[in-house]
Amino acid sequence: MPANKKPAADQRARYAEHCPVGRSLDIVGDRWALLIVRDAFDGLRRFGEFRDNLGVARNILADRLKKLTDAGILDSAPASDGSAYLEYVLTKKGEALLPVVIGLRQWGEQHLFAPGETHSRLVEKKNGKTVPRMLPVGAEGKPLSAQQVEVVKAPARRAAKK
Amino acid sequence: MPANKKPAADQRARYAEHCPVGRSLDIVGDRWALLIVRDAFDGLRRFGEFRDNLGVARNILADRLKKLTDAGILDSAPASDGSAYLEYVLTKKGEALLPVVIGLRQWGEQHLFAPGETHSRLVEKKNGKTVPRMLPVGAEGKPLSAQQVEVVKAPARRAAKK
């Protein structure tokens, strides 16, 4: 990398260190990874189930399942029916991705479907009602728009220790 | 594709058609795309600003900016200062990705940082308070867990018309 690119590289390293969005995307910033997580939320557990549902190549699926397991998002265990299959199940850390998957779903529902075009729906099991639109909410309990929030940088720890 | 792969391919096509998560990921299921959207929320507007902050190759950045603009997530316009630069700004459709970006941020904050490790924070502008954890909420106003929701398939429209 040329010397005049140094500041950008430094900045990137600093950003990766302090930005939780960037750190998350290093792990789940991949279409297949998030599709597998979605399918796991829908109850799919076995290699063949993911493969059939996603139509993904075996090597890509194996790679993503390993990465998700290594990252602690999926846990693999022998199948509960005593067969030789492995089953992949979301861990607590994996289940904590629910807002990400719901955010993607609701954005798609709102912006990528024509009026009247059918799509699957996310419902509450106990009453069958569609899950309302999920929005960030402020300290006063009101929904927040992009204009009402901002990112503040992490404190410079070394400076604070002086 | 071999004939015996047909069912999986058919199923994939059906899924892509009806699953809003899959349709969203076809557009933003890419690490760079979501990093650009994050930076746009943070106020970055110019090609050089995105490049310097992300440390991304020019050709990849140009490709992703074009895709995001074609998808209606970013709008490009001549710079407001009268210079020859283009500026990229989130559209309403792009701003509607706020819950996705916040979901990624909060998951990262919760699961990818060690206790005491510093990171940037998302705050309300008017009071500087950290934005509370965003969760899906049911019809009764209570947070929903993964176990309390399920996806129901889109109705089969042709069958319904018989």
PDB file of N, CA and C in Angstrom, chain B residues 95-150:
ATOM      1  N   GLU B  95     -33.088   5.348   4.198  1.00  0.00           N
ATOM      2  CA  GLU B  95     -33.215   5.651   5.629  1.00  0.00           C
ATOM      3  C   GLU B  95     -34.033   4.593   6.360  1.00  0.00           C
ATOM      4  N   ALA B  96     -34.892   3.901   5.618  1.00  0.00           N
ATOM      5  CA  ALA B  96     -35.697   2.839   6.237  1.00  0.00           C
ATOM      6  C   ALA B  96     -34.849   1.633   6.622  1.00  0.00           C
ATOM      7  N   LEU B  97     -33.573   1.637   6.246  1.00  0.00           N
ATOM      8  CA  LEU B  97     -32.657   0.572   6.686  1.00  0.00           C
ATOM      9  C   LEU B  97     -32.117   0.832   8.095  1.00  0.00           C
ATOM     10  N   LEU B  98     -32.539   1.927   8.713  1.00  0.00           N
ATOM     11  CA  LEU B  98     -32.037   2.248  10.057  1.00  0.00           C
ATOM     12  C   LEU B  98     -32.159   1.075  11.044  1.00  0.00           C
ATOM     13  N   PRO B  99     -33.328   0.397  11.111  1.00  0.00           N
ATOM     14  CA  PRO B  99     -33.402  -0.734  12.050  1.00  0.00           C
ATOM     15  C   PRO B  99     -32.393  -1.844  11.744  1.00  0.00           C
ATOM     16  N   VAL B 100     -32.064  -2.060  10.475  1.00  0.00           N
ATOM     17  CA  VAL B 100     -31.081  -3.094  10.135  1.00  0.00           C
ATOM     18  C   VAL B 100     -29.708  -2.698  10.679  1.00  0.00           C
ATOM     19  N   VAL B 101     -29.318  -1.443  10.453  1.00  0.00           N
ATOM     20  CA  VAL B 101     -28.008  -0.984  10.905  1.00  0.00           C
ATOM     21  C   VAL B 101     -27.946  -0.955  12.436  1.00  0.00           C
ATOM     22  N   ILE B 102     -29.022  -0.514  13.062  1.00  0.00           N
ATOM     23  CA  ILE B 102     -29.053  -0.501  14.532  1.00  0.00           C
ATOM     24  C   ILE B 102     -29.040  -1.928  15.083  1.00  0.00           C
ATOM     25  N   GLY B 103     -29.741  -2.834  14.408  1.00  0.00           N
ATOM     26  CA  GLY B 103     -29.717  -4.231  14.841  1.00  0.00           C
ATOM     27  C   GLY B 103     -28.304  -4.805  14.801  1.00  0.00           C
ATOM     28  N   LEU B 104     -27.584  -4.521  13.720  1.00  0.00           N
ATOM     29  CA  LEU B 104     -26.198  -4.982  13.612  1.00  0.00           C
ATOM     30  C   LEU B 104     -25.333  -4.343  14.690  1.00  0.00           C
ATOM     31  N   ARG B 105     -25.508  -3.039  14.904  1.00  0.00           N
ATOM     32  CA  ARG B 105     -24.725  -2.326  15.930  1.00  0.00           C
ATOM     33  C   ARG B 105     -24.966  -2.939  17.310  1.00  0.00           C
ATOM     34  N   GLN B 106     -26.217  -3.112  17.664  1.00  0.00           N
ATOM     35  CA  GLN B 106     -26.504  -3.555  19.030  1.00  0.00           C
ATOM     36  C   GLN B 106     -26.088  -5.012  19.250  1.00  0.00           C
ATOM     37  N   TRP B 107     -26.204  -5.823  18.209  1.00  0.00           N
ATOM     38  CA  TRP B 107     -25.720  -7.201  18.344  1.00  0.00           C
ATOM     39  C   TRP B 107     -24.217  -7.198  18.559  1.00  0.00           C
ATOM     40  N   GLY B 108     -23.508  -6.383  17.784  1.00  0.00           N
ATOM     41  CA  GLY B 108     -22.059  -6.285  17.944  1.00  0.00           C
ATOM     42  C   GLY B 108     -21.678  -5.783  19.329  1.00  0.00           C
ATOM     43  N   GLU B 109     -22.359  -4.743  19.784  1.00  0.00           N
ATOM     44  CA  GLU B 109     -22.065  -4.193  21.116  1.00  0.00           C
ATOM     45  C   GLU B 109     -22.224  -5.259  22.197  1.00  0.00           C
ATOM     46  N   GLN B 110     -23.286  -6.044  22.033  1.00  0.00           N
ATOM     47  CA  GLN B 110     -23.618  -7.024  23.070  1.00  0.00           C
ATOM     48  C   GLN B 110     -22.719  -8.264  23.036  1.00  0.00           C
ATOM     49  N   HIS B 111     -22.302  -8.649  21.832  1.00  0.00           N
ATOM     50  CA  HIS B 111     -21.660  -9.958  21.700  1.00  0.00           C
ATOM     51  C   HIS B 111     -20.232  -9.953  21.173  1.00  0.00           C
ATOM     52  N   LEU B 112     -19.752  -8.828  20.665  1.00  0.00           N
ATOM     53  CA  LEU B 112     -18.432  -8.854  20.030  1.00  0.00           C
ATOM     54  C   LEU B 112     -17.409  -7.961  20.712  1.00  0.00           C
ATOM     55  N   PHE B 113     -17.777  -7.374  21.835  1.00  0.00           N
ATOM     56  CA  PHE B 113     -16.822  -6.543  22.567  1.00  0.00           C
ATOM     57  C   PHE B 113     -16.622  -7.127  23.964  1.00  0.00           C
ATOM     58  N   ALA B 114     -15.386  -7.079  24.413  1.00  0.00           N
ATOM     59  CA  ALA B 114     -15.091  -7.552  25.767  1.00  0.00           C
ATOM     60  C   ALA B 114     -15.628  -6.533  26.769  1.00  0.00           C
ATOM     61  N   PRO B 115     -15.899  -6.968  27.998  1.00  0.00           N
ATOM     62  CA  PRO B 115     -16.349  -6.019  29.023  1.00  0.00           C
ATOM     63  C   PRO B 115     -15.329  -4.889  29.168  1.00  0.00           C
ATOM     64  N   GLY B 116     -15.812  -3.665  29.122  1.00  0.00           N
ATOM     65  CA  GLY B 116     -14.926  -2.516  29.284  1.00  0.00           C
ATOM     66  C   GLY B 116     -14.252  -2.056  28.009  1.00  0.00           C
ATOM     67  N   GLU B 117     -14.337  -2.880  26.947  1.00  0.00           N
ATOM     68  CA  GLU B 117     -13.756  -2.463  25.669  1.00  0.00           C
ATOM     69  C   GLU B 117     -14.589  -1.320  25.087  1.00  0.00           C
ATOM     70  N   THR B 118     -13.897  -0.278  24.622  1.00  0.00           N
ATOM     71  CA  THR B 118     -14.643   0.892  24.143  1.00  0.00           C
ATOM     72  C   THR B 118     -15.164   0.690  22.719  1.00  0.00           C
ATOM     73  N   HIS B 119     -16.280   1.329  22.431  1.00  0.00           N
ATOM     74  CA  HIS B 119     -16.815   1.366  21.071  1.00  0.00           C
ATOM     75  C   HIS B 119     -17.631   2.632  20.905  1.00  0.00           C
ATOM     76  N   SER B 120     -17.885   2.988  19.639  1.00  0.00           N
ATOM     77  CA  SER B 120     -18.741   4.142  19.390  1.00  0.00           C
ATOM     78  C   SER B 120     -20.138   3.831  19.906  1.00  0.00           C
ATOM     79  N   ARG B 121     -20.895   4.902  20.161  1.00  0.00           N
ATOM     80  CA  ARG B 121     -22.244   4.709  20.701  1.00  0.00           C
ATOM     81  C   ARG B 121     -23.258   5.448  19.839  1.00  0.00           C
ATOM     82  N   LEU B 122     -24.465   4.893  19.749  1.00  0.00           N
ATOM     83  CA  LEU B 122     -25.557   5.568  19.058  1.00  0.00           C
ATOM     84  C   LEU B 122     -26.391   6.285  20.114  1.00  0.00           C
ATOM     85  N   VAL B 123     -26.519   7.592  19.954  1.00  0.00           N
ATOM     86  CA  VAL B 123     -27.227   8.375  20.972  1.00  0.00           C
ATOM     87  C   VAL B 123     -28.342   9.199  20.339  1.00  0.00           C
ATOM     88  N   GLU B 124     -29.285   9.596  21.195  1.00  0.00           N
ATOM     89  CA  GLU B 124     -30.288  10.568  20.769  1.00  0.00           C
ATOM     90  C   GLU B 124     -29.633  11.938  20.751  1.00  0.00           C
ATOM     91  N   LYS B 125     -29.795  12.652  19.647  1.00  0.00           N
ATOM     92  CA  LYS B 125     -29.161  13.966  19.540  1.00  0.00           C
ATOM     93  C   LYS B 125     -29.623  14.902  20.647  1.00  0.00           C
ATOM     94  N   LYS B 126     -30.904  14.866  20.973  1.00  0.00           N
ATOM     95  CA  LYS B 126     -31.421  15.920  21.843  1.00  0.00           C
ATOM     96  C   LYS B 126     -31.036  15.763  23.310  1.00  0.00           C
ATOM     97  N   ASN B 127     -30.662  14.549  23.699  1.00  0.00           N
ATOM     98  CA  ASN B 127     -30.294  14.396  25.108  1.00  0.00           C
ATOM     99  C   ASN B 127     -28.992  13.599  25.330  1.00  0.00           C
ATOM    100  N   GLY B 128     -28.398  13.120  24.235  1.00  0.00           N
ATOM    101  CA  GLY B 128     -27.127  12.415  24.354  1.00  0.00           C
ATOM    102  C   GLY B 128     -27.219  11.037  24.981  1.00  0.00           C
ATOM    103  N   LYS B 129     -28.438  10.559  25.201  1.00  0.00           N
ATOM    104  CA  LYS B 129     -28.596   9.241  25.829  1.00  0.00           C
ATOM    105  C   LYS B 129     -28.420   8.122  24.804  1.00  0.00           C
ATOM    106  N   THR B 130     -27.783   7.037  25.234  1.00  0.00           N
ATOM    107  CA  THR B 130     -27.624   5.877  24.362  1.00  0.00           C
ATOM    108  C   THR B 130     -28.997   5.342  23.955  1.00  0.00           C
ATOM    109  N   VAL B 131     -29.146   5.055  22.679  1.00  0.00           N
ATOM    110  CA  VAL B 131     -30.419   4.500  22.199  1.00  0.00           C
ATOM    111  C   VAL B 131     -30.621   3.121  22.827  1.00  0.00           C
ATOM    112  N   PRO B 132     -31.763   2.926  23.483  1.00  0.00           N
ATOM    113  CA  PRO B 132     -32.009   1.633  24.150  1.00  0.00           C
ATOM    114  C   PRO B 132     -32.031   0.474  23.150  1.00  0.00           C
ATOM    115  N   ARG B 133     -31.864  -0.719  23.668  1.00  0.00           N
ATOM    116  CA  ARG B 133     -31.864  -1.900  22.826  1.00  0.00           C
ATOM    117  C   ARG B 133     -33.188  -2.005  22.075  1.00  0.00           C
ATOM    118  N   MET B 134     -33.076  -2.172  20.756  1.00  0.00           N
ATOM    119  CA  MET B 134     -34.251  -2.274  19.892  1.00  0.00           C
ATOM    120  C   MET B 134     -34.690  -3.736  19.815  1.00  0.00           C
ATOM    121  N   LEU B 135     -35.949  -3.982  20.104  1.00  0.00           N
ATOM    122  CA  LEU B 135     -36.470  -5.347  20.059  1.00  0.00           C
ATOM    123  C   LEU B 135     -37.819  -5.363  19.351  1.00  0.00           C
ATOM    124  N   PRO B 136     -38.144  -6.485  18.706  1.00  0.00           N
ATOM    125  CA  PRO B 136     -39.501  -6.589  18.166  1.00  0.00           C
ATOM    126  C   PRO B 136     -40.487  -6.628  19.317  1.00  0.00           C
ATOM    127  N   VAL B 137     -41.623  -6.009  19.117  1.00  0.00           N
ATOM    128  CA  VAL B 137     -42.630  -5.903  20.168  1.00  0.00           C
ATOM    129  C   VAL B 137     -43.955  -6.430  19.623  1.00  0.00           C
ATOM    130  N   GLY B 138     -44.655  -7.196  20.437  1.00  0.00           N
ATOM    131  CA  GLY B 138     -45.911  -7.793  19.997  1.00  0.00           C
ATOM    132  C   GLY B 138     -47.085  -6.843  20.101  1.00  0.00           C
ATOM    133  N   ALA B 139     -48.249  -7.354  19.719  1.00  0.00           N
ATOM    134  CA  ALA B 139     -49.456  -6.533  19.721  1.00  0.00           C
ATOM    135  C   ALA B 139     -49.772  -6.002  21.120  1.00  0.00           C
ATOM    136  N   GLU B 140     -49.320  -6.720  22.139  1.00  0.00           N
ATOM    137  CA  GLU B 140     -49.603  -6.284  23.514  1.00  0.00           C
ATOM    138  C   GLU B 140     -48.503  -5.377  24.074  1.00  0.00           C
ATOM    139  N   GLY B 141     -47.546  -5.056  23.226  1.00  0.00           N
ATOM    140  CA  GLY B 141     -46.510  -4.113  23.651  1.00  0.00           C
ATOM    141  C   GLY B 141     -45.332  -4.730  24.381  1.00  0.00           C
ATOM    142  N   LYS B 142     -45.256  -6.052  24.409  1.00  0.00           N
ATOM    143  CA  LYS B 142     -44.141  -6.714  25.099  1.00  0.00           C
ATOM    144  C   LYS B 142     -43.108  -7.236  24.093  1.00  0.00           C
ATOM    145  N   PRO B 143     -41.817  -7.207  24.474  1.00  0.00           N
ATOM    146  CA  PRO B 143     -40.770  -7.716  23.578  1.00  0.00           C
ATOM    147  C   PRO B 143     -41.017  -9.181  23.227  1.00  0.00           C
ATOM    148  N   LEU B 144     -40.707  -9.529  21.990  1.00  0.00           N
ATOM    149  CA  LEU B 144     -40.912 -10.892  21.511  1.00  0.00           C
ATOM    150  C   LEU B 144     -39.584 -11.620  21.365  1.00  0.00           C
ATOM    151  N   SER B 145     -39.541 -12.853  21.840  1.00  0.00           N
ATOM    152  CA  SER B 145     -38.350 -13.681  21.656  1.00  0.00           C
ATOM    153  C   SER B 145     -38.502 -14.504  20.377  1.00  0.00           C
ATOM    154  N   ALA B 146     -37.414 -15.138  19.967  1.00  0.00           N
ATOM    155  CA  ALA B 146     -37.449 -15.984  18.773  1.00  0.00           C
ATOM    156  C   ALA B 146     -38.468 -17.113  18.923  1.00  0.00           C
ATOM    157  N   GLN B 147     -38.643 -17.572  20.166  1.00  0.00           N
ATOM    158  CA  GLN B 147     -39.576 -18.683  20.398  1.00  0.00           C
ATOM    159  C   GLN B 147     -41.039 -18.249  20.287  1.00  0.00           C
ATOM    160  N   GLN B 148     -41.272 -16.943  20.370  1.00  0.00           N
ATOM    161  CA  GLN B 148     -42.662 -16.462  20.379  1.00  0.00           C
ATOM    162  C   GLN B 148     -43.180 -16.053  19.005  1.00  0.00           C
ATOM    163  N   VAL B 149     -42.308 -16.159  17.995  1.00  0.00           N
ATOM    164  CA  VAL B 149     -42.740 -15.773  16.647  1.00  0.00           C
ATOM    165  C   VAL B 149     -42.509 -16.914  15.671  1.00  0.00           C
ATOM    166  N   GLU B 150     -43.222 -16.857  14.552  1.00  0.00           N
ATOM    167  CA  GLU B 150     -42.987 -17.839  13.498  1.00  0.00           C
ATOM    168  C   GLU B 150     -43.349 -17.224  12.153  1.00  0.00           C
TER     169      GLU B 150
END
